Coordinates of C-alpha atoms and ligand atoms in Angstrom, one line a residue:
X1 CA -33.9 -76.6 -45.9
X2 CA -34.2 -76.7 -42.0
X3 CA -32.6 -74.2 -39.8
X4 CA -32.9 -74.3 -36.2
X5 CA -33.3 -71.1 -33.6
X6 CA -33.0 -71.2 -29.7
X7 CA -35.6 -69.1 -27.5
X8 CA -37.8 -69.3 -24.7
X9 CA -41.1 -69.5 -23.2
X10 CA -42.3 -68.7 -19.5
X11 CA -43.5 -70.7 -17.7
X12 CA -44.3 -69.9 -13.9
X13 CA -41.0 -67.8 -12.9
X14 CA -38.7 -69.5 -15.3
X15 CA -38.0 -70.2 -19.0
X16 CA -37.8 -73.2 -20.5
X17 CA -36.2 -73.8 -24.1
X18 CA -38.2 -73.8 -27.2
X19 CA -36.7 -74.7 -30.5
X20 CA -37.4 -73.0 -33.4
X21 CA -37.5 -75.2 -36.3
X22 CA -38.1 -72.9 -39.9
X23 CA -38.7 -75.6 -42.6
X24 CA -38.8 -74.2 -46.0
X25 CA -40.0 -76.6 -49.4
X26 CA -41.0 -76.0 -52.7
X27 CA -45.0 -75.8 -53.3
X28 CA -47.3 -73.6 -53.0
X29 CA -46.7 -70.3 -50.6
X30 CA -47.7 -70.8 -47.8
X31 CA -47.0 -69.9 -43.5
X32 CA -47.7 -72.2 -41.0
X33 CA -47.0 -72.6 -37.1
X34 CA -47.5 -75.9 -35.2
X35 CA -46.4 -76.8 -31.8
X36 CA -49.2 -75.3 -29.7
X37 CA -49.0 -71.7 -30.6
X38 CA -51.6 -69.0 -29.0
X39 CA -52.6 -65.5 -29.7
X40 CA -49.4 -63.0 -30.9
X41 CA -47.2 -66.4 -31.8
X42 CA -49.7 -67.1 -34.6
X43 CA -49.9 -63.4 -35.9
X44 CA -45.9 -63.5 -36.1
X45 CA -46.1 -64.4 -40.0
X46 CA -47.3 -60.8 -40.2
X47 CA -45.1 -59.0 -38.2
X48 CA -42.2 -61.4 -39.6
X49 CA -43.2 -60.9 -43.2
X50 CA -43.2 -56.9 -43.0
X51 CA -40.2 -56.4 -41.1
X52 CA -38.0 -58.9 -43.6
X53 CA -39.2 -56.7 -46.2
X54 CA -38.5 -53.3 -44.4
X55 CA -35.0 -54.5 -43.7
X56 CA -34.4 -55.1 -47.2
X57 CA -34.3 -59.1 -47.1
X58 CA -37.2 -61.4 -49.6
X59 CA -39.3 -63.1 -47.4
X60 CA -39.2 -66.6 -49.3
X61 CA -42.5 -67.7 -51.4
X62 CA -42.3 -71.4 -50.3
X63 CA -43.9 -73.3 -48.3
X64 CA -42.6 -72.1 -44.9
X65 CA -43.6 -74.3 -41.4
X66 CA -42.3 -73.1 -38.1
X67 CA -42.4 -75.7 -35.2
X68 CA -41.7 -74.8 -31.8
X69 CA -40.6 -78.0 -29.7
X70 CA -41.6 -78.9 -26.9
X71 CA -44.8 -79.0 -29.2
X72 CA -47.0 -79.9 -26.2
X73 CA -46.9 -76.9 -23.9
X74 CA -48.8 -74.4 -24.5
X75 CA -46.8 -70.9 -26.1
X76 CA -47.5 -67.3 -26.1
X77 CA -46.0 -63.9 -25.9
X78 CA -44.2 -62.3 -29.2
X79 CA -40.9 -63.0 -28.3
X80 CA -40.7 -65.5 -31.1
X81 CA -40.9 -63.0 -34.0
X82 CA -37.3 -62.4 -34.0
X83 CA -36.5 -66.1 -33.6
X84 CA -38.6 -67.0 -36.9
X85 CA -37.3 -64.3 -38.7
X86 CA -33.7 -65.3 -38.2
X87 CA -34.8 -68.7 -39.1
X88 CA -36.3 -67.8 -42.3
X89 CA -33.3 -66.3 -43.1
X90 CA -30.9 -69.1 -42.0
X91 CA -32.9 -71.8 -43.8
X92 CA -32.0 -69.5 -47.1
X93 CA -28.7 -70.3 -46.1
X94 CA -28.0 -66.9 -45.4
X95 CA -26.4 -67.6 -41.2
X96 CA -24.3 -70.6 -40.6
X97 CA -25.7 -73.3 -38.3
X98 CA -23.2 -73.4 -35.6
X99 CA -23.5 -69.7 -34.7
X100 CA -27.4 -70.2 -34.1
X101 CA -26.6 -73.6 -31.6
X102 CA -24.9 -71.5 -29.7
X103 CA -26.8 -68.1 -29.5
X104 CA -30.8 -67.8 -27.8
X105 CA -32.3 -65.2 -29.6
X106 CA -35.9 -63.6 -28.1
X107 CA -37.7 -60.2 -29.3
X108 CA -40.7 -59.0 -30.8
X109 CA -40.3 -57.2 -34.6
X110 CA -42.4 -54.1 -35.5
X111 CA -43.1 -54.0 -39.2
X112 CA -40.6 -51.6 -39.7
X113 CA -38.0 -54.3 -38.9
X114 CA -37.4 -52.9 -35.3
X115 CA -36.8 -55.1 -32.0
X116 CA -39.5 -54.4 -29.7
X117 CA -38.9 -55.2 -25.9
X118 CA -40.2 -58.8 -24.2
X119 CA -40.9 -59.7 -20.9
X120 CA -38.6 -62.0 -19.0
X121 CA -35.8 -61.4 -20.5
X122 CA -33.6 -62.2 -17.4
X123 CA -35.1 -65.3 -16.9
X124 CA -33.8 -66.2 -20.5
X125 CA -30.6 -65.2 -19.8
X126 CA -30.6 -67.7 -16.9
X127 CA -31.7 -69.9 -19.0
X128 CA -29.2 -69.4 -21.6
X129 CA -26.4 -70.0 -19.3
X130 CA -27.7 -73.2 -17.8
X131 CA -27.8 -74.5 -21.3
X132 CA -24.9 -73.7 -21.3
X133 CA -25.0 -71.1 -24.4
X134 CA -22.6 -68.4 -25.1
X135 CA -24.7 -65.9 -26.6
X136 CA -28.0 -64.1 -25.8
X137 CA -29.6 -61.9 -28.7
X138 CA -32.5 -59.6 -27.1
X139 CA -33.8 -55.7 -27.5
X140 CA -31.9 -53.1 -26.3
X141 CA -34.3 -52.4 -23.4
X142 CA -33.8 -55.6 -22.2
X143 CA -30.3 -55.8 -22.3
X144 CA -29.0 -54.4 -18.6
X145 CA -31.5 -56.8 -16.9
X146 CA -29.8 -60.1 -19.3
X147 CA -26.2 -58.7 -18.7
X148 CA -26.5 -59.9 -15.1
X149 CA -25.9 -62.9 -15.6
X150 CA -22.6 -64.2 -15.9
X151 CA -20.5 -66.1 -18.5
X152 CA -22.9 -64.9 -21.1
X153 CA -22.3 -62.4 -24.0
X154 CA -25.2 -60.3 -24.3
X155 CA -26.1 -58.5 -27.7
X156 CA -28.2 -55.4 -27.7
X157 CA -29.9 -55.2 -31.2
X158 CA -32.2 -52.6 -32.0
X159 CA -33.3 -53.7 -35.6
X160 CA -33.3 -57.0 -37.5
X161 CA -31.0 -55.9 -39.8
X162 CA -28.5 -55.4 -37.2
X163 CA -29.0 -59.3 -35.7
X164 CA -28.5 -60.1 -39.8
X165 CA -25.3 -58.7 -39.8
X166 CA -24.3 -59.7 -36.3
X167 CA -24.9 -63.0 -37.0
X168 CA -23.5 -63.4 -40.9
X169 CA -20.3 -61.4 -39.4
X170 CA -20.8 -58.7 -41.3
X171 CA -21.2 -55.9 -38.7
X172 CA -20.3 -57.5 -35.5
X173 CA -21.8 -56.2 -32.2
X174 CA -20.4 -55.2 -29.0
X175 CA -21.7 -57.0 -26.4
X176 CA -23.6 -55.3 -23.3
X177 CA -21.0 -54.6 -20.6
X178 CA -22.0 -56.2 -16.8
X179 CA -23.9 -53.4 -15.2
X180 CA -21.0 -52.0 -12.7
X181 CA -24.0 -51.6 -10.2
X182 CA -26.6 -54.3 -11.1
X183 CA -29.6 -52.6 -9.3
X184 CA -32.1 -50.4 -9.8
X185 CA -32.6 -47.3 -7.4
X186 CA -29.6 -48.7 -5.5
X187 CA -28.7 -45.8 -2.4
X188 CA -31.8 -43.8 -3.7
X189 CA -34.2 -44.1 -0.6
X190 CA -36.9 -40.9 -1.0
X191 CA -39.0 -42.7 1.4
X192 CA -37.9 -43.1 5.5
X193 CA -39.2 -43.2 9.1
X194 CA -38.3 -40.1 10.1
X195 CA -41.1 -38.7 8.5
X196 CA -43.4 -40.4 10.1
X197 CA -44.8 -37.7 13.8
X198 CA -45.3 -39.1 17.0
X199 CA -47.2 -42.9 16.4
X200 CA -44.0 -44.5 18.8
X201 CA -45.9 -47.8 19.6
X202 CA -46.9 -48.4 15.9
X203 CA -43.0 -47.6 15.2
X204 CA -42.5 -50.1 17.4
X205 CA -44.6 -52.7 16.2
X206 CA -43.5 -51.9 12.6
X207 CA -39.7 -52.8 14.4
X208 CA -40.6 -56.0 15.7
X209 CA -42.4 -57.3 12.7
X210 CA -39.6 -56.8 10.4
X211 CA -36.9 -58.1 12.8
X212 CA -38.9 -61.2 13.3
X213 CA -40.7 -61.4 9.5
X214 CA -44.5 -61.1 11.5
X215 CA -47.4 -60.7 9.4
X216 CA -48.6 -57.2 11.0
X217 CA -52.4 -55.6 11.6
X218 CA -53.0 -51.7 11.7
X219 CA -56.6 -50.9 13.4
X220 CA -56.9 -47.1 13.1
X221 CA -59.2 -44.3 11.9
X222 CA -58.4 -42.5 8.9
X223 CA -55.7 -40.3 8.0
X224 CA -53.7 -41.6 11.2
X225 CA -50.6 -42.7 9.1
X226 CA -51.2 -46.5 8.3
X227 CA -50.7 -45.8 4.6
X228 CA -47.6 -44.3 5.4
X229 CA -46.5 -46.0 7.9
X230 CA -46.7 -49.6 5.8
X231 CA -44.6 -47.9 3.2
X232 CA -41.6 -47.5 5.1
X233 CA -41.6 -51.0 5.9
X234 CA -39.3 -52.1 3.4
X235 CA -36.7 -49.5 4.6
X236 CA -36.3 -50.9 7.7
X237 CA -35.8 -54.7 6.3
X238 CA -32.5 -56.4 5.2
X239 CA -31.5 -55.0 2.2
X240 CA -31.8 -57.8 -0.9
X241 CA -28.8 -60.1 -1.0
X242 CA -27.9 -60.4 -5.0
X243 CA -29.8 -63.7 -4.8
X244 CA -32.9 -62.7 -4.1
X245 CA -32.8 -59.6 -6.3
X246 CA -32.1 -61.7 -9.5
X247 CA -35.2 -63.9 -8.1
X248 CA -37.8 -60.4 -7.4
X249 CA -36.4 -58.9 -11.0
X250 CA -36.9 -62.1 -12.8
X251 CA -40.7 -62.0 -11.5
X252 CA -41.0 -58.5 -12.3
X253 CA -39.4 -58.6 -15.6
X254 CA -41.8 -62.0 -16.6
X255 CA -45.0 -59.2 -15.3
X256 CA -43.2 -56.9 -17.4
X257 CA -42.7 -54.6 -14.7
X258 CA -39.1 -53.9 -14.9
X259 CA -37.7 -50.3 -15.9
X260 CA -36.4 -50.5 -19.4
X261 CA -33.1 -50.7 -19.7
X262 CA -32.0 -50.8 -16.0
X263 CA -31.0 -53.9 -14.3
X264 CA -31.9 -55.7 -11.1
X265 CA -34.2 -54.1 -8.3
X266 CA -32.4 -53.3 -5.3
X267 CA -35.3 -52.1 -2.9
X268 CA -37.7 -54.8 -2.1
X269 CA -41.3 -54.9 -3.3
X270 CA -44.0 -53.2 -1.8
X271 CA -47.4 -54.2 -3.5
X272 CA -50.5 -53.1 -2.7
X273 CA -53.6 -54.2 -4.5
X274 CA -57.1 -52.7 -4.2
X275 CA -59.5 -54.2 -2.5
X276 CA -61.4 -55.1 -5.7
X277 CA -58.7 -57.4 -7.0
X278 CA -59.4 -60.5 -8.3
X279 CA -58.6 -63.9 -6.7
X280 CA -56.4 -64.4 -10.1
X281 CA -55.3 -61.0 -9.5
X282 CA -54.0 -62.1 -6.0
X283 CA -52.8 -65.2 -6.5
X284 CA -51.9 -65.5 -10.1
X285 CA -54.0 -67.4 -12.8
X286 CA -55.0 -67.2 -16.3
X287 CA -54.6 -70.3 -19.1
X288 CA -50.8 -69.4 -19.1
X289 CA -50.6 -68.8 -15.6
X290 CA -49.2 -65.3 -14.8
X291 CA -47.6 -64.6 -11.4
X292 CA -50.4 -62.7 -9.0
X293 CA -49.6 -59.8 -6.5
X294 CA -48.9 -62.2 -3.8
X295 CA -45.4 -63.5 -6.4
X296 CA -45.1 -59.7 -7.2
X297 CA -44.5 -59.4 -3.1
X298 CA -42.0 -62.4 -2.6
X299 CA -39.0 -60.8 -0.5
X300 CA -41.0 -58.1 -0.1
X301 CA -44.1 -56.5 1.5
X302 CA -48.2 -57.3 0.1
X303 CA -50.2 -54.6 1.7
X304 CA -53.9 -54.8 2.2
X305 CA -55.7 -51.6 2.6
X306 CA -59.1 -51.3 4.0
X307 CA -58.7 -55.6 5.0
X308 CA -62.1 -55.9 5.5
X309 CA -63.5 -54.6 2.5
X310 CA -61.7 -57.7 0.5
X311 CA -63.9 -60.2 -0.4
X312 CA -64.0 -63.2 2.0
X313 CA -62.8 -65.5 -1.0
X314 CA -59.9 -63.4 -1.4
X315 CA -59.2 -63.4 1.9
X316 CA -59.2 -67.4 1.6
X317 CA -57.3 -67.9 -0.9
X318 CA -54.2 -65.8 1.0
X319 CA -53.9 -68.8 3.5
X320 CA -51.8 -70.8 1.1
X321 CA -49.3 -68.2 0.3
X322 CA -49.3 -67.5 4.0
X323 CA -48.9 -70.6 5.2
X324 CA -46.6 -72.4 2.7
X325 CA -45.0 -69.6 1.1
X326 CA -45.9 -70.5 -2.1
X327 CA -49.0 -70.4 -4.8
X328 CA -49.5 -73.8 -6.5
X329 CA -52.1 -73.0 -9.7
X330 CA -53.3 -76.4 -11.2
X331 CA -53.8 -76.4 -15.3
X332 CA -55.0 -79.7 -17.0
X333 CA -51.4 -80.7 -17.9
X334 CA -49.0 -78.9 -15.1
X335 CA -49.2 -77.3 -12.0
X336 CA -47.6 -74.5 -11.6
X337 CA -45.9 -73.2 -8.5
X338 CA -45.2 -69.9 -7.8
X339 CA -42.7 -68.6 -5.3
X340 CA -45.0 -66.0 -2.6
X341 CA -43.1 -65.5 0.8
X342 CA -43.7 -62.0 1.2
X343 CA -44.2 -60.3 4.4
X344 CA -48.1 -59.3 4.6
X345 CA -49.2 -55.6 6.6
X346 CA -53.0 -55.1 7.0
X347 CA -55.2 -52.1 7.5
X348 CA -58.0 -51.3 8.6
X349 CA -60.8 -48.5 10.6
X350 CA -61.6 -49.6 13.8
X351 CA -65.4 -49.4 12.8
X352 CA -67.2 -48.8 9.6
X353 CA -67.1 -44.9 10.7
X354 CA -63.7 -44.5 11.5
X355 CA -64.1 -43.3 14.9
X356 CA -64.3 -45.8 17.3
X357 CA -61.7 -44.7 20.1
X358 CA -60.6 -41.4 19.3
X359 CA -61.4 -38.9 21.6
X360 CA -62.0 -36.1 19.2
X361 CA -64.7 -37.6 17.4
X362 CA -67.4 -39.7 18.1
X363 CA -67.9 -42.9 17.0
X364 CA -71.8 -42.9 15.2
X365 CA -71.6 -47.1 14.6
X366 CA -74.1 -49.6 16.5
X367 CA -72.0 -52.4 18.8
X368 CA -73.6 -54.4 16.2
X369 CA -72.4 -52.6 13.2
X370 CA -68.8 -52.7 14.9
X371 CA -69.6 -56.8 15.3
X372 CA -70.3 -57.7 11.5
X373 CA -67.8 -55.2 10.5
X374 CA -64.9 -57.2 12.4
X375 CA -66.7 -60.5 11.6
X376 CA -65.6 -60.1 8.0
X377 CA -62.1 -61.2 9.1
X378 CA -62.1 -64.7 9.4
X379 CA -60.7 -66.0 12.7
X380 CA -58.0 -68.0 10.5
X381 CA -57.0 -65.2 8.4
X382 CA -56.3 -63.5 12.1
X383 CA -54.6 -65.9 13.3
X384 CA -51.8 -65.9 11.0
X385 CA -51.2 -62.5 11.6
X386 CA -48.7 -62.0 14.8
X387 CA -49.4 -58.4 15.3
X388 CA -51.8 -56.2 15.9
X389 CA -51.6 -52.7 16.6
X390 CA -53.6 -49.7 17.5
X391 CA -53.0 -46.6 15.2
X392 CA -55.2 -43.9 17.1
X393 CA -54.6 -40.2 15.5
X394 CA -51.7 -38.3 16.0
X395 CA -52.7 -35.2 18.1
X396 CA -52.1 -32.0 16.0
X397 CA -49.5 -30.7 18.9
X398 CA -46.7 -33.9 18.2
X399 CA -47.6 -33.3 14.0
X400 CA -46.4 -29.7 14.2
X401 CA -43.6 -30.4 16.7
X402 CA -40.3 -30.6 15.1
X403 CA -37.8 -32.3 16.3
X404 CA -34.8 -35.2 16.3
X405 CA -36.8 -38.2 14.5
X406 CA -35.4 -41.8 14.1
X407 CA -34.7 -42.6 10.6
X408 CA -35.1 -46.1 8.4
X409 CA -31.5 -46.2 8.9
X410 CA -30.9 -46.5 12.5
X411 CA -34.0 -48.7 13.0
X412 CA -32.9 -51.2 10.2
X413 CA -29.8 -51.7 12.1
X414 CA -31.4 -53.0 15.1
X415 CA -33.6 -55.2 12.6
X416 CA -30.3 -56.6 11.3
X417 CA -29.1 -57.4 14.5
X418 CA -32.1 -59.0 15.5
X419 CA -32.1 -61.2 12.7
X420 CA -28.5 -62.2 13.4
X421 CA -29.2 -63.8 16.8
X422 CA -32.1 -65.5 15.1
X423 CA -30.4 -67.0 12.0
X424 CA -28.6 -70.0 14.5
X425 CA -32.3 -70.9 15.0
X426 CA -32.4 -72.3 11.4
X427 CA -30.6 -74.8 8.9
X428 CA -27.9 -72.9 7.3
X429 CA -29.5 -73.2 3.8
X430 CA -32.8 -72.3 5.1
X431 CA -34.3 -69.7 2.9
X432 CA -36.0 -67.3 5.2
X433 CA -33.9 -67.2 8.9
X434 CA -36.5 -65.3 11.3
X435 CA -38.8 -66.0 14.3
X436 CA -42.0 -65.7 12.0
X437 CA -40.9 -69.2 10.6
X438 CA -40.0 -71.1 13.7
X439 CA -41.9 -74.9 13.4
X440 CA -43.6 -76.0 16.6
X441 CA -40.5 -77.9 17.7
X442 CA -38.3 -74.8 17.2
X443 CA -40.6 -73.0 19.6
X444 CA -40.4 -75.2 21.6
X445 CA -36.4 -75.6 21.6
X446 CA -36.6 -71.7 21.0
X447 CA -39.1 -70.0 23.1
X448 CA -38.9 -71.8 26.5
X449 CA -40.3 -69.6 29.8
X450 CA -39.3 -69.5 33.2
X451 CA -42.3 -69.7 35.8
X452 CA -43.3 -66.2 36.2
X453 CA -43.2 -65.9 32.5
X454 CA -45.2 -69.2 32.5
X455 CA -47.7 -67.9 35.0
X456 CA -48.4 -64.3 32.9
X457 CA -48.6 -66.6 30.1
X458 CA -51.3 -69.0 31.6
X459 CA -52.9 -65.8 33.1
X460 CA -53.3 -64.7 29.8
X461 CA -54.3 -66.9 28.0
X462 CA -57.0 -68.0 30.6
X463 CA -58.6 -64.0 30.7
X464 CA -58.6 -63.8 26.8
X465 CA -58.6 -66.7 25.4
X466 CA -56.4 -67.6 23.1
X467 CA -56.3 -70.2 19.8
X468 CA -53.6 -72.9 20.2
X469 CA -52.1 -70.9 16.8
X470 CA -52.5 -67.4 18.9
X471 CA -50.2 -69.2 21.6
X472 CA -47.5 -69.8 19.4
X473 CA -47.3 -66.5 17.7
X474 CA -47.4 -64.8 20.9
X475 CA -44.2 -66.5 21.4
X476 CA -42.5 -65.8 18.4
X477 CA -42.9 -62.5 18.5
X478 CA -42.0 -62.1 22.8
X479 CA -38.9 -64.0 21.0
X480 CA -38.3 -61.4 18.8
X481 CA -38.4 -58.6 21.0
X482 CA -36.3 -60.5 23.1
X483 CA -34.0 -60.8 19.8
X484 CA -34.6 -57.4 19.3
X485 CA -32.6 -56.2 23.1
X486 CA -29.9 -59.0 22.5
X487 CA -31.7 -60.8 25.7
X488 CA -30.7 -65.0 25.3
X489 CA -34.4 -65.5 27.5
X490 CA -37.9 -64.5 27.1
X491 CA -38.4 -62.2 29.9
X492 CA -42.0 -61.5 31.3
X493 CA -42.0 -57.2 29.8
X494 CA -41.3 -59.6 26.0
X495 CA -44.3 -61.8 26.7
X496 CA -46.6 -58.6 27.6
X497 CA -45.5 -56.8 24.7
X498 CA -46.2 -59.7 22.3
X499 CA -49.5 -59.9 24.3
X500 CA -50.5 -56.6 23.8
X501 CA -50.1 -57.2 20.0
X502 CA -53.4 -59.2 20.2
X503 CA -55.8 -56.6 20.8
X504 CA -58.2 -58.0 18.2
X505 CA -58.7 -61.1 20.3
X506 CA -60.6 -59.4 23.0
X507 CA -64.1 -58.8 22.9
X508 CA -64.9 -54.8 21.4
X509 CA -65.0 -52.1 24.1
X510 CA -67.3 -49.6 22.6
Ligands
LIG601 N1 -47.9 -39.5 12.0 C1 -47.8 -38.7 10.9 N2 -46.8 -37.9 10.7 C2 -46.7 -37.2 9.6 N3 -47.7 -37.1 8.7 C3 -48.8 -37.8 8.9 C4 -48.9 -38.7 10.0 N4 -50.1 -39.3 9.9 C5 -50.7 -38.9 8.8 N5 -50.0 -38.0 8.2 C6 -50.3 -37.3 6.9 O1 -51.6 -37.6 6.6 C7 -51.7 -38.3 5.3 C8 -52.6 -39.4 5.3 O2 -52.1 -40.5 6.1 P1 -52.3 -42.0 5.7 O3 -51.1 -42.7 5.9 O4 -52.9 -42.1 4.3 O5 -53.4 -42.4 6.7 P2 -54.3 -43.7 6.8 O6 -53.7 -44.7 5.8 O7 -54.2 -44.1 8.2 O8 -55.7 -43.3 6.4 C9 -50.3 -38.7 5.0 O9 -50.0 -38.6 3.7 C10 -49.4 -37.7 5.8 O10 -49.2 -36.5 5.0
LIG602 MG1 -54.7 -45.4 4.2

């Protein structure tokens, strides 16, 4: 007596099939799993065992094996209770076959015979409907995030009793409507730029950055704003197109960061990781590789507080993700690549006291101290960040004065203008459309100056001594603000103003 169950494991950011086979033969009683099971998959037969009993079903005395195929990848995660439960009871004879080939079942039991949520439920679901299946059985919490997906009949089941009877046609269940609004904190926007006094040039910068996807430096003492001001950020972006928010909620939801029982994220990330966190914290790892905060980030913002408190290993693994867009984690059988193109906003003090240019306090810090203190950035790790900006205090005069104060609104329209004119730049099916992303060849094509521009560029470039990488970003982002003023030609005010975002390239004026 064989009965056969469809789930799924993760693996990366998506879920690949795993058949559960339930073989049941006369002998001695007896529970086994093969096919590379780890951790909660092996305690299932407990979990399985009480909750057949607590739904008032025998859980067989027979020799009972459960194989999950593909048997050579590696398995984990509890989502495979309810799977093996369902295929004890089918191999009893109790479901008919060809309702299981068609249905992929995933959730966890309780003893009680409840279905307990699972990560990556969404991911299933996609999964589901490229095998092309009709049916997807999963808990109740994880039901608005499945529903997404189209041509799919989605059953919320909150016991196992219920996916018993479901399945025998005894008590059939509804399936989950599609969510009329598929995302999560859709409209609801408590954070915006308008609350943000005075600090026009960092505004600014903030502007140009997200017009132009640039990776973006804050150098200011404490309590100027930074933390705020990095925040907004994702106000002022594109909002997610449906693509890209089934992509962030299926990362979240494998992290098991998704709201229960609400659907897909409509803002776009904002992670922000203490400077503590491990490299496997920032770019995933772990024997089943989990997704790091750098994944957590794609579409979205990864903000590093306090940048040069981060170890200077952390800071070197951040060049893959920043270069390439990706994370690619090798394991003795796979690699695994994870998707990480996220936009990245850095902050730090000007010195190790905080001080350093502000007029109201002074700065107590050797030039030395200043020195090592910048010297934990590495010249790399600087140069793949466009812009840097100055965040000096806001005086207490502009704090207190109330007035007329640009919202996220108004400035995310100019950002979407912006990255209209840039989008011709790219291949239609390019993924990410802004300046940030421009090869050396589209700069060239892109970026070109006339001979004053060419001259303040040389000048430049002579006085402080730029990296051949500094060049180039100081480009792209002149193009954006060209981008940003609807101007078809770099025009010498763009080229200061990207210039001016290198301040970290001079040598310290203490
Ligand atoms: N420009 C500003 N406008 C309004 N409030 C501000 C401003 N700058 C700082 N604040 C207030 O000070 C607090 C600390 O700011 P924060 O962003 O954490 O500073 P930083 O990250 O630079 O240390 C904020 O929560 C906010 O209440
Ligand atoms: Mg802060």
């Amino acid at each position: 007596m064989l009965a056969r169950v469809f789930s799924g494991a993760i693996l990366g950011v998506d879920a690949f099939q795993v058949e559960v086979e339930v073989d049941m033969a006369r002998g001695l009683p007896n529970f086994a799993t093969v096919g590379l099971a780890e951790g909660a998959v092996r305690e299932s037969r407990v979990r399985v065992e009480s909750a057949l009993k607590n739904s008032g079903l025998e859980f067989p005395q027979k020799r009972i094996t459960v194989n999950l195929a593909p048997a050579d990848v590696r398995k984990s995660g509890s989502a495979f209770d309810l799977p093996i439960a369902l295929g004890l009871v089918a191999a009893g004879e109790g479901i008919p076959d060809e309702r299981l080939a068609r249905t992929l079942v995933l959730g966890e039991l309780g003893l009680a015979g409840e279905v307990r949520r699972v990560p990556g439920a969404l991911a299933m679901a996609l999964l589901a409907q490229q095998q092309a299946l009709e049916e997807v059985i999963c808990p109740v919490e994880c039901a608005a995030e499945a529903a997404v997906v189209e041509s799919l009949r989605v059953i919320p089941v909150r016991t196992f009793r219920e996916v018993v009877d479901h399945l025998t046609g005894a008590l059939p269940l509804q399936p989950c409507p599609p969510p009329a609004a598929p995302l999560q904190g859709g409209g609801l926007m408590p954070l915006d730029f308008c609350h943000v006094r005075g600090q026009a040039s960092a505004k600014r910068a903030l502007e140009v950055a997200a017009a132009g996807g640039h990776n973006l430096l804050m150098v200011g003492p404490p309590g100027s704003g930074k933390t705020m001001l990095a925040r907004r950020l994702p106000t002022i972006l594109p909002p997610m197109t449906f693509a890209e928010s089934v992509e962030v909620s299926k990362i979240h939801s494998i992290a098991g960061l998704l709201r229960a029982g609400a659907g897909l994220l409509a803002a776009r990330p904002f992670r922000a990781p203490h400077h503590t966190v491990s490299d496997a914290g920032l770019v995933g790892g772990g024997g089943i590789p989990r997704p790091g905060e750098v994944t957590l980030a794609h579409r979205g913002v990864l903000f590093l507080d306090e940048l040069p408190e981060f170890r200077k290993h952390v800071l070197e693994v951040l060049r893959q993700p920043l270069e390439d867009h990706l994370v690619t984690i090798a394991r003795a059988q796979t690699t695994i690549t994870f998707p990480a193109s996220f936009m990245l906003v850095a902050a730090m003090n000007p010195c190790p006291c905080g001080n350093l240019g502000d007029p109201r306090h002074a700065c107590t810090c050797s030039s030395g101290a200043i020195l090592r203190y910048r010297e934990r950035l590495s010249g790399p790790l600087l140069d793949r960040i466009d812009i840097q900006v100055e965040v000096p205090a806001v005086a207490c005069g502009e704090l207190v004065k109330a007035g007329p104060c640009e919202g996220s609104e108004e400035i995310r329209a100019r950002v979407l203008r912006a990255r209209e004119r840039q989008r011709g730049r790219f291949e239609p099916t390019a993924a990410s459309a802004c300046n940030a992303h421009l090869g050396p060849a589209q700069v060239e094509r892109c970026c070109k100056l006339g001979a004053p521009e060419q001259a303040l560029l040389e000048m430049a470039v002579r006085r402080l001594g730029f990296s051949a990488r500094g060049f180039d970003r100081i480009l792209k982002v002149a193009r954006t603000a060209a981008d940003l003023e609807g101007a078809p030609d770099i025009r010498a005010e763009h080229l200061a103003e990207a210039i001016q975002y290198r301040s970290l390239d001079r040598p310290i004026q203490a």
